[in-house]
Coordinates of C-alpha atoms in Angstrom, one line a residue:
Chain A
R1 CA -20.6 7.8 -44.8
K2 CA -21.8 6.4 -41.2
E3 CA -18.6 5.4 -38.9
V4 CA -19.9 1.7 -39.1
E5 CA -21.3 0.4 -41.2
Q6 CA -22.5 -3.8 -41.8
D7 CA -24.9 -5.5 -44.0
P8 CA -28.0 -5.7 -42.0
G9 CA -28.9 -9.2 -43.4
P10 CA -31.3 -11.1 -42.0
F11 CA -29.3 -14.2 -43.0
N12 CA -31.3 -17.1 -42.5
V13 CA -29.0 -20.4 -42.4
P14 CA -29.6 -24.0 -41.1
E15 CA -28.1 -25.5 -38.3
G16 CA -24.4 -26.9 -39.1
A17 CA -23.9 -23.7 -42.0
T18 CA -20.7 -21.2 -41.6
V19 CA -21.9 -17.8 -42.1
A20 CA -19.5 -14.9 -42.6
F21 CA -20.7 -11.3 -41.3
N22 CA -18.3 -8.3 -42.7
C23 CA -18.2 -4.5 -41.3
T24 CA -15.4 -1.5 -42.6
Y25 CA -15.3 1.4 -40.6
S26 CA -14.1 4.6 -41.9
N27 CA -11.9 6.4 -38.9
S28 CA -8.4 4.8 -39.3
A29 CA -7.8 6.4 -35.9
S30 CA -10.0 3.6 -34.4
Q31 CA -7.9 1.8 -32.1
S32 CA -9.8 -1.0 -31.0
F33 CA -12.4 -3.4 -32.6
F34 CA -14.9 -6.0 -31.1
W35 CA -18.0 -7.9 -32.1
Y36 CA -20.8 -7.7 -29.7
R37 CA -24.0 -10.1 -29.9
Q38 CA -27.3 -9.0 -28.6
D39 CA -30.6 -10.8 -28.2
C40 CA -33.7 -9.9 -28.5
R41 CA -34.5 -7.4 -26.4
K42 CA -31.4 -8.1 -24.0
E43 CA -28.2 -5.7 -24.2
P44 CA -25.3 -6.2 -25.9
K45 CA -22.7 -8.6 -24.8
L46 CA -19.2 -8.6 -26.0
L47 CA -18.5 -11.6 -28.3
M48 CA -14.9 -11.2 -28.9
S49 CA -12.2 -8.4 -29.4
V50 CA -10.6 -8.1 -32.6
Y51 CA -6.8 -8.4 -33.3
S52 CA -4.8 -7.9 -36.4
S53 CA -3.4 -11.6 -36.4
G54 CA -6.6 -12.7 -36.0
N55 CA -8.3 -14.5 -33.4
E56 CA -9.9 -17.3 -32.8
D57 CA -12.5 -18.9 -30.2
G58 CA -14.1 -21.8 -30.7
R59 CA -16.2 -21.7 -33.4
F60 CA -16.3 -17.8 -34.1
T61 CA -12.9 -16.4 -36.0
A62 CA -12.5 -12.5 -35.7
Q63 CA -10.5 -10.8 -38.2
L64 CA -8.9 -7.3 -39.0
N65 CA -7.1 -5.6 -41.9
R66 CA -6.7 -2.1 -41.0
A67 CA -5.2 -1.1 -44.2
S68 CA -8.6 -2.2 -46.1
Q69 CA -10.1 -0.9 -42.5
Y70 CA -12.6 -3.6 -42.8
I71 CA -13.4 -6.6 -40.3
S72 CA -15.4 -10.0 -40.3
L73 CA -17.0 -12.5 -38.0
L74 CA -16.9 -16.1 -39.1
I75 CA -19.1 -18.9 -37.3
R76 CA -18.6 -22.1 -38.1
D77 CA -21.5 -25.1 -37.3
S78 CA -23.9 -22.6 -36.4
K79 CA -26.0 -23.8 -33.6
L80 CA -29.8 -22.4 -33.4
S81 CA -28.8 -20.3 -30.1
D82 CA -26.4 -18.4 -32.5
S83 CA -29.9 -16.3 -33.9
A84 CA -29.4 -13.1 -33.0
T85 CA -27.9 -9.6 -33.4
Y86 CA -24.4 -9.5 -34.5
L87 CA -22.9 -5.6 -34.0
C88 CA -19.5 -4.9 -35.1
V89 CA -18.3 -2.2 -33.0
A90 CA -15.7 0.6 -33.1
Y91 CA -13.5 1.8 -29.8
G92 CA -12.3 5.3 -30.2
G93 CA -14.9 7.9 -30.4
S94 CA -14.5 11.3 -29.4
Q95 CA -15.0 10.1 -25.0
G96 CA -13.1 7.0 -25.6
N97 CA -16.6 5.4 -26.2
L98 CA -17.5 2.6 -28.5
I99 CA -19.2 3.1 -32.2
F100 CA -22.1 0.7 -33.3
G101 CA -22.9 -0.5 -36.7
K102 CA -26.6 -1.0 -37.1
G103 CA -26.1 -5.2 -36.2
T104 CA -26.5 -8.1 -38.9
K105 CA -29.5 -10.3 -37.8
L106 CA -28.4 -13.9 -38.0
S107 CA -31.1 -16.4 -37.8
V108 CA -30.3 -20.1 -37.4
K109 CA -33.3 -22.7 -38.5
P110 CA -33.2 -26.3 -37.4
Chain B
S1 CA -16.1 -7.6 -15.6
A2 CA -18.6 -5.2 -13.7
V3 CA -21.7 -6.1 -12.7
I4 CA -24.3 -3.1 -13.7
S5 CA -28.1 -2.7 -12.1
Q6 CA -30.3 -0.4 -14.6
K7 CA -33.6 1.1 -13.3
P8 CA -36.5 0.7 -14.4
S9 CA -36.3 -2.0 -17.1
R10 CA -39.3 -0.8 -18.2
D11 CA -42.2 2.8 -17.7
I12 CA -44.8 3.6 -20.0
C13 CA -45.4 7.1 -19.3
Q14 CA -47.1 10.2 -20.7
R15 CA -45.6 12.9 -23.0
G16 CA -44.8 16.2 -21.0
T17 CA -43.6 14.4 -18.4
S18 CA -39.9 12.7 -17.0
L19 CA -38.2 9.9 -15.9
T20 CA -35.2 9.1 -14.1
I21 CA -33.5 6.1 -14.8
Q22 CA -30.4 4.5 -12.4
C23 CA -27.4 2.6 -13.1
Q24 CA -25.3 1.1 -9.9
V25 CA -22.3 -0.7 -10.8
D26 CA -20.3 -2.6 -7.9
S27 CA -16.9 -1.1 -8.5
Q28 CA -15.3 2.3 -8.9
V29 CA -15.5 3.4 -12.5
T30 CA -14.4 6.6 -14.0
M31 CA -16.4 7.1 -17.4
M32 CA -19.7 5.7 -17.4
F33 CA -21.8 6.3 -20.6
W34 CA -25.1 6.6 -21.8
Y35 CA -26.3 5.4 -24.9
R36 CA -29.8 5.2 -26.7
Q37 CA -31.2 2.6 -28.7
Q38 CA -34.1 3.4 -31.2
P39 CA -36.3 0.4 -32.6
G40 CA -34.3 -1.1 -35.3
Q41 CA -31.4 0.9 -34.7
S42 CA -27.8 0.4 -33.3
L43 CA -26.9 2.1 -30.5
T44 CA -26.1 5.7 -30.4
L45 CA -23.7 7.9 -27.7
I46 CA -26.2 10.2 -25.2
A47 CA -23.4 11.6 -23.1
T48 CA -20.3 10.8 -21.3
A49 CA -20.4 11.2 -17.2
N50 CA -17.8 11.9 -15.5
Q51 CA -17.3 12.0 -12.0
G52 CA -16.8 15.3 -10.2
S53 CA -17.4 17.4 -13.7
E54 CA -20.6 18.1 -16.2
A55 CA -21.6 15.5 -18.5
T56 CA -19.7 15.7 -21.8
Y57 CA -23.0 15.2 -24.9
E58 CA -23.3 14.3 -27.9
S59 CA -24.2 16.5 -31.2
G60 CA -28.0 16.5 -31.3
F61 CA -28.2 16.0 -27.7
V62 CA -29.0 18.4 -25.0
I63 CA -28.3 19.0 -21.0
D64 CA -31.2 20.3 -20.4
K65 CA -33.4 17.4 -22.6
F66 CA -31.3 14.7 -21.0
P67 CA -30.1 16.0 -17.0
I68 CA -26.9 13.4 -16.1
S69 CA -25.8 13.2 -12.4
R70 CA -22.6 10.8 -11.6
P71 CA -22.4 11.7 -7.6
N72 CA -20.0 9.0 -7.3
L73 CA -17.7 6.6 -8.7
T74 CA -20.6 3.8 -8.7
F75 CA -23.6 5.4 -9.5
S76 CA -25.2 7.8 -12.2
T77 CA -28.9 8.7 -13.3
L78 CA -30.0 9.9 -17.0
T79 CA -33.4 11.8 -16.8
V80 CA -35.7 11.9 -20.1
S81 CA -37.6 15.3 -19.3
N82 CA -40.1 16.9 -21.4
M83 CA -41.1 13.4 -23.1
S84 CA -42.4 13.0 -26.2
P85 CA -43.5 9.8 -28.6
E86 CA -39.8 10.3 -29.8
D87 CA -38.3 9.3 -27.2
S88 CA -39.8 6.2 -27.0
S89 CA -36.5 3.8 -27.1
I90 CA -34.2 1.6 -25.3
Y91 CA -32.2 3.3 -22.5
L92 CA -28.6 2.0 -21.4
C93 CA -25.7 2.7 -19.3
S94 CA -22.2 1.4 -20.0
V95 CA -18.9 1.0 -18.4
G96 CA -15.7 0.3 -19.3
G97 CA -13.7 -3.2 -18.5
D98 CA -10.9 -3.1 -16.3
R99 CA -8.6 -3.9 -18.9
G100 CA -9.0 -1.0 -20.4
P101 CA -10.9 -0.7 -23.9
L102 CA -9.5 -4.4 -24.6
G103 CA -11.4 -5.5 -22.3
G104 CA -14.6 -4.9 -23.6
Y105 CA -17.6 -2.8 -22.3
T106 CA -20.5 -4.0 -19.9
F107 CA -24.0 -3.0 -20.5
G108 CA -27.0 -2.7 -17.8
S109 CA -30.1 -4.6 -19.1
G110 CA -31.3 -1.5 -20.4
T111 CA -34.5 0.4 -19.7
R112 CA -37.7 0.0 -22.2
L113 CA -39.5 3.3 -22.3
T114 CA -42.8 4.2 -24.1
V115 CA -44.7 7.7 -24.4
V116 CA -47.8 7.7 -25.1

Protein backbone atom coordinates (compact mmCIF):
# COMPACT_ATOMS: atom_id res chain seq x y z
CA ARG A 1 0.00 0.00 0.00
CA LYS A 2 1.40 3.41 -0.97
CA GLU A 3 2.03 5.81 1.88
CA VAL A 4 -0.08 8.59 0.40
CA GLU A 5 -2.90 7.76 -1.98
CA GLN A 6 -5.15 10.04 -3.93
CA ASP A 7 -7.54 9.82 -6.85
CA PRO A 8 -5.51 10.64 -9.97
CA GLY A 9 -8.47 12.13 -11.79
CA PRO A 10 -8.60 13.94 -14.11
CA PHE A 11 -11.36 16.11 -12.75
CA ASN A 12 -12.90 18.14 -15.53
CA VAL A 13 -15.17 20.85 -14.14
CA PRO A 14 -16.77 24.06 -15.44
CA GLU A 15 -15.79 27.44 -14.13
CA GLY A 16 -17.56 28.25 -10.89
CA ALA A 17 -17.91 24.64 -9.83
CA THR A 18 -16.97 23.29 -6.44
CA VAL A 19 -14.55 20.37 -6.50
CA ALA A 20 -13.24 18.17 -3.70
CA PHE A 21 -10.08 16.08 -3.61
CA ASN A 22 -9.48 13.29 -1.16
CA CYS A 23 -6.33 11.67 0.09
CA THR A 24 -5.45 8.92 2.56
CA TYR A 25 -2.18 8.22 4.29
CA SER A 26 -0.94 4.98 5.79
CA ASN A 27 1.64 6.12 8.37
CA SER A 28 -0.16 7.18 11.52
CA ALA A 29 3.10 8.74 12.75
CA SER A 30 3.01 11.37 10.00
CA GLN A 31 3.11 14.73 11.68
CA SER A 32 2.11 17.35 9.19
CA PHE A 33 0.24 17.48 5.94
CA PHE A 34 0.15 19.78 2.97
CA TRP A 35 -1.45 20.35 -0.36
CA TYR A 36 0.95 21.34 -3.11
CA ARG A 37 0.06 22.58 -6.55
CA GLN A 38 2.10 21.61 -9.60
CA ASP A 39 1.56 23.30 -12.93
CA CYS A 40 2.60 21.52 -16.09
CA ARG A 41 6.38 21.39 -16.42
CA LYS A 42 6.86 23.36 -13.22
CA GLU A 43 8.04 22.53 -9.72
CA PRO A 44 5.54 21.88 -6.91
CA LYS A 45 4.55 24.89 -4.87
CA LEU A 46 2.97 24.92 -1.45
CA LEU A 47 -0.75 25.65 -1.63
CA MET A 48 -1.60 25.26 2.04
CA SER A 49 -0.86 23.33 5.17
CA VAL A 50 -3.55 21.10 6.63
CA TYR A 51 -4.55 21.26 10.30
CA SER A 52 -6.84 19.03 12.33
CA SER A 53 -9.13 21.95 13.00
CA GLY A 54 -9.49 22.59 9.31
CA ASN A 55 -8.20 25.69 7.62
CA GLU A 56 -9.41 27.97 4.92
CA ASP A 57 -7.58 30.25 2.54
CA GLY A 58 -9.94 32.14 0.30
CA ARG A 59 -11.67 29.64 -1.96
CA PHE A 60 -9.63 26.74 -0.62
CA THR A 61 -10.49 24.67 2.45
CA ALA A 62 -8.35 21.83 3.77
CA GLN A 63 -9.36 19.29 6.37
CA LEU A 64 -7.50 16.56 8.24
CA ASN A 65 -9.10 13.61 9.99
CA ARG A 66 -6.37 11.82 11.94
CA ALA A 67 -8.69 9.04 13.13
CA SER A 68 -9.49 8.08 9.55
CA GLN A 69 -6.07 9.13 8.20
CA TYR A 70 -7.87 11.18 5.61
CA ILE A 71 -7.14 14.58 4.11
CA SER A 72 -9.34 16.68 1.86
CA LEU A 73 -9.12 19.82 -0.23
CA LEU A 74 -12.19 21.75 -1.32
CA ILE A 75 -12.02 24.38 -4.04
CA ARG A 76 -15.02 26.66 -4.39
CA ASP A 77 -15.90 28.83 -7.39
CA SER A 78 -13.26 27.20 -9.59
CA LYS A 79 -11.25 29.44 -11.87
CA LEU A 80 -9.52 28.58 -15.12
CA SER A 81 -6.25 29.34 -13.34
CA ASP A 82 -6.93 26.54 -10.85
CA SER A 83 -6.14 24.00 -13.56
CA ALA A 84 -3.13 22.07 -12.28
CA THR A 85 -2.17 18.87 -10.51
CA TYR A 86 -2.80 18.90 -6.76
CA LEU A 87 -0.42 16.86 -4.66
CA CYS A 88 -1.32 15.52 -1.25
CA VAL A 89 1.79 15.47 0.91
CA ALA A 90 2.69 14.06 4.31
CA TYR A 91 5.67 15.12 6.36
CA GLY A 92 7.47 12.52 8.39
CA GLY A 93 9.61 10.33 6.20
CA SER A 94 12.67 8.64 7.62
CA GLN A 95 14.81 11.69 6.83
CA GLY A 96 12.27 14.32 7.78
CA ASN A 97 11.29 14.54 4.16
CA LEU A 98 8.00 14.94 2.37
CA ILE A 99 6.08 11.97 1.01
CA PHE A 100 4.03 12.75 -2.05
CA GLY A 101 0.87 11.29 -3.46
CA LYS A 102 0.72 10.85 -7.22
CA GLY A 103 -1.42 13.92 -7.60
CA THR A 104 -4.93 14.71 -8.81
CA LYS A 105 -5.22 16.53 -12.08
CA LEU A 106 -7.81 19.29 -12.27
CA SER A 107 -8.94 20.88 -15.49
CA VAL A 108 -11.32 23.84 -15.23
CA LYS A 109 -13.14 24.61 -18.47
CA PRO A 110 -14.86 27.84 -19.55
CA SER B 1 10.91 31.19 2.21
CA ALA B 2 14.23 30.23 0.67
CA VAL B 3 14.94 30.85 -2.99
CA ILE B 4 16.65 28.04 -4.89
CA SER B 5 18.55 28.35 -8.13
CA GLN B 6 18.79 25.01 -9.91
CA LYS B 7 20.90 24.35 -13.00
CA PRO B 8 20.69 23.18 -15.71
CA SER B 9 16.99 23.51 -16.37
CA ARG B 10 17.12 20.80 -19.01
CA ASP B 11 19.61 18.65 -20.86
CA ILE B 12 19.72 15.92 -23.45
CA CYS B 13 22.52 13.45 -22.76
CA GLN B 14 24.00 10.40 -24.40
CA ARG B 15 23.69 7.10 -22.59
CA GLY B 16 26.76 6.18 -20.60
CA THR B 17 27.61 9.78 -19.75
CA SER B 18 27.06 11.65 -16.48
CA LEU B 19 25.29 14.89 -15.64
CA THR B 20 25.78 17.03 -12.54
CA ILE B 21 22.88 19.14 -11.32
CA GLN B 22 23.50 22.09 -9.02
CA CYS B 23 21.30 23.78 -6.45
CA GLN B 24 22.19 27.08 -4.81
CA VAL B 25 20.09 28.37 -1.92
CA ASP B 26 19.95 32.02 -0.87
CA SER B 27 20.16 31.11 2.84
CA GLN B 28 21.83 28.49 4.98
CA VAL B 29 19.83 25.31 5.37
CA THR B 30 20.65 22.18 7.30
CA MET B 31 19.09 19.62 5.04
CA MET B 32 18.60 19.51 1.31
CA PHE B 33 16.58 16.85 -0.43
CA TRP B 34 16.89 15.48 -3.94
CA TYR B 35 13.76 14.13 -5.62
CA ARG B 36 13.02 12.46 -8.92
CA GLN B 37 9.76 12.78 -10.81
CA GLN B 38 9.35 10.31 -13.62
CA PRO B 39 6.86 11.03 -16.38
CA GLY B 40 3.31 10.91 -15.08
CA GLN B 41 4.46 10.04 -11.59
CA SER B 42 4.79 11.85 -8.32
CA LEU B 43 7.99 12.80 -6.58
CA THR B 44 10.25 10.14 -5.12
CA LEU B 45 12.99 10.99 -2.66
CA ILE B 46 16.45 9.99 -3.86
CA ALA B 47 18.53 11.14 -0.91
CA THR B 48 18.99 13.68 1.83
CA ALA B 49 22.13 15.80 1.66
CA ASN B 50 23.59 16.94 4.97
CA GLN B 51 26.51 19.29 5.21
CA GLY B 52 29.59 17.63 6.61
CA SER B 53 28.41 14.07 6.27
CA GLU B 54 27.56 11.57 3.59
CA ALA B 55 24.17 11.74 1.98
CA THR B 56 21.49 9.35 3.15
CA TYR B 57 19.95 7.38 0.30
CA GLU B 58 16.47 5.94 0.06
CA SER B 59 15.82 2.34 -0.85
CA GLY B 60 16.49 1.76 -4.53
CA PHE B 61 19.03 4.57 -4.88
CA VAL B 62 22.79 4.12 -4.45
CA ILE B 63 25.72 6.46 -4.11
CA ASP B 64 27.56 5.05 -7.12
CA LYS B 65 24.66 5.95 -9.37
CA PHE B 66 23.67 9.24 -7.71
CA PRO B 67 26.69 10.75 -5.95
CA ILE B 68 25.85 13.88 -3.99
CA SER B 69 28.04 16.67 -2.70
CA ARG B 70 27.18 19.15 0.04
CA PRO B 71 30.24 21.33 0.54
CA ASN B 72 28.43 24.02 2.54
CA LEU B 73 25.03 25.02 3.89
CA THR B 74 23.90 26.79 0.72
CA PHE B 75 24.93 24.44 -2.08
CA SER B 76 24.54 20.87 -3.23
CA THR B 77 25.05 18.83 -6.37
CA LEU B 78 23.51 15.60 -7.60
CA THR B 79 25.25 13.60 -10.33
CA VAL B 80 23.38 11.08 -12.45
CA SER B 81 26.09 8.64 -13.48
CA ASN B 82 26.38 6.24 -16.39
CA MET B 83 23.01 7.33 -17.66
CA SER B 84 20.50 5.14 -19.46
CA PRO B 85 17.15 6.08 -21.01
CA GLU B 86 15.45 4.93 -17.79
CA ASP B 87 17.06 7.90 -16.04
CA SER B 88 15.05 10.32 -18.16
CA SER B 89 13.13 12.25 -15.56
CA ILE B 90 12.80 15.55 -13.77
CA TYR B 91 15.20 15.99 -10.88
CA LEU B 92 14.38 18.51 -8.15
CA CYS B 93 16.15 19.76 -5.08
CA SER B 94 14.23 20.94 -2.06
CA VAL B 95 14.80 22.61 1.28
CA GLY B 96 12.65 22.99 4.35
CA GLY B 97 11.02 26.23 5.36
CA ASP B 98 12.33 28.53 8.06
CA ARG B 99 9.34 27.58 10.20
CA GLY B 100 10.37 23.98 10.04
CA PRO B 101 8.09 21.37 8.53
CA LEU B 102 4.94 23.40 9.13
CA GLY B 103 6.21 26.04 6.76
CA GLY B 104 6.32 23.64 3.87
CA TYR B 105 9.23 22.97 1.61
CA THR B 106 10.56 24.97 -1.33
CA PHE B 107 11.65 23.36 -4.57
CA GLY B 108 14.12 24.29 -7.23
CA SER B 109 12.68 24.73 -10.69
CA GLY B 110 13.81 21.25 -11.68
CA THR B 111 16.14 19.71 -14.24
CA ARG B 112 14.43 17.94 -17.12
CA LEU B 113 16.80 15.19 -18.24
CA THR B 114 16.41 13.22 -21.44
CA VAL B 115 18.83 10.35 -22.09
CA VAL B 116 19.13 9.18 -25.67
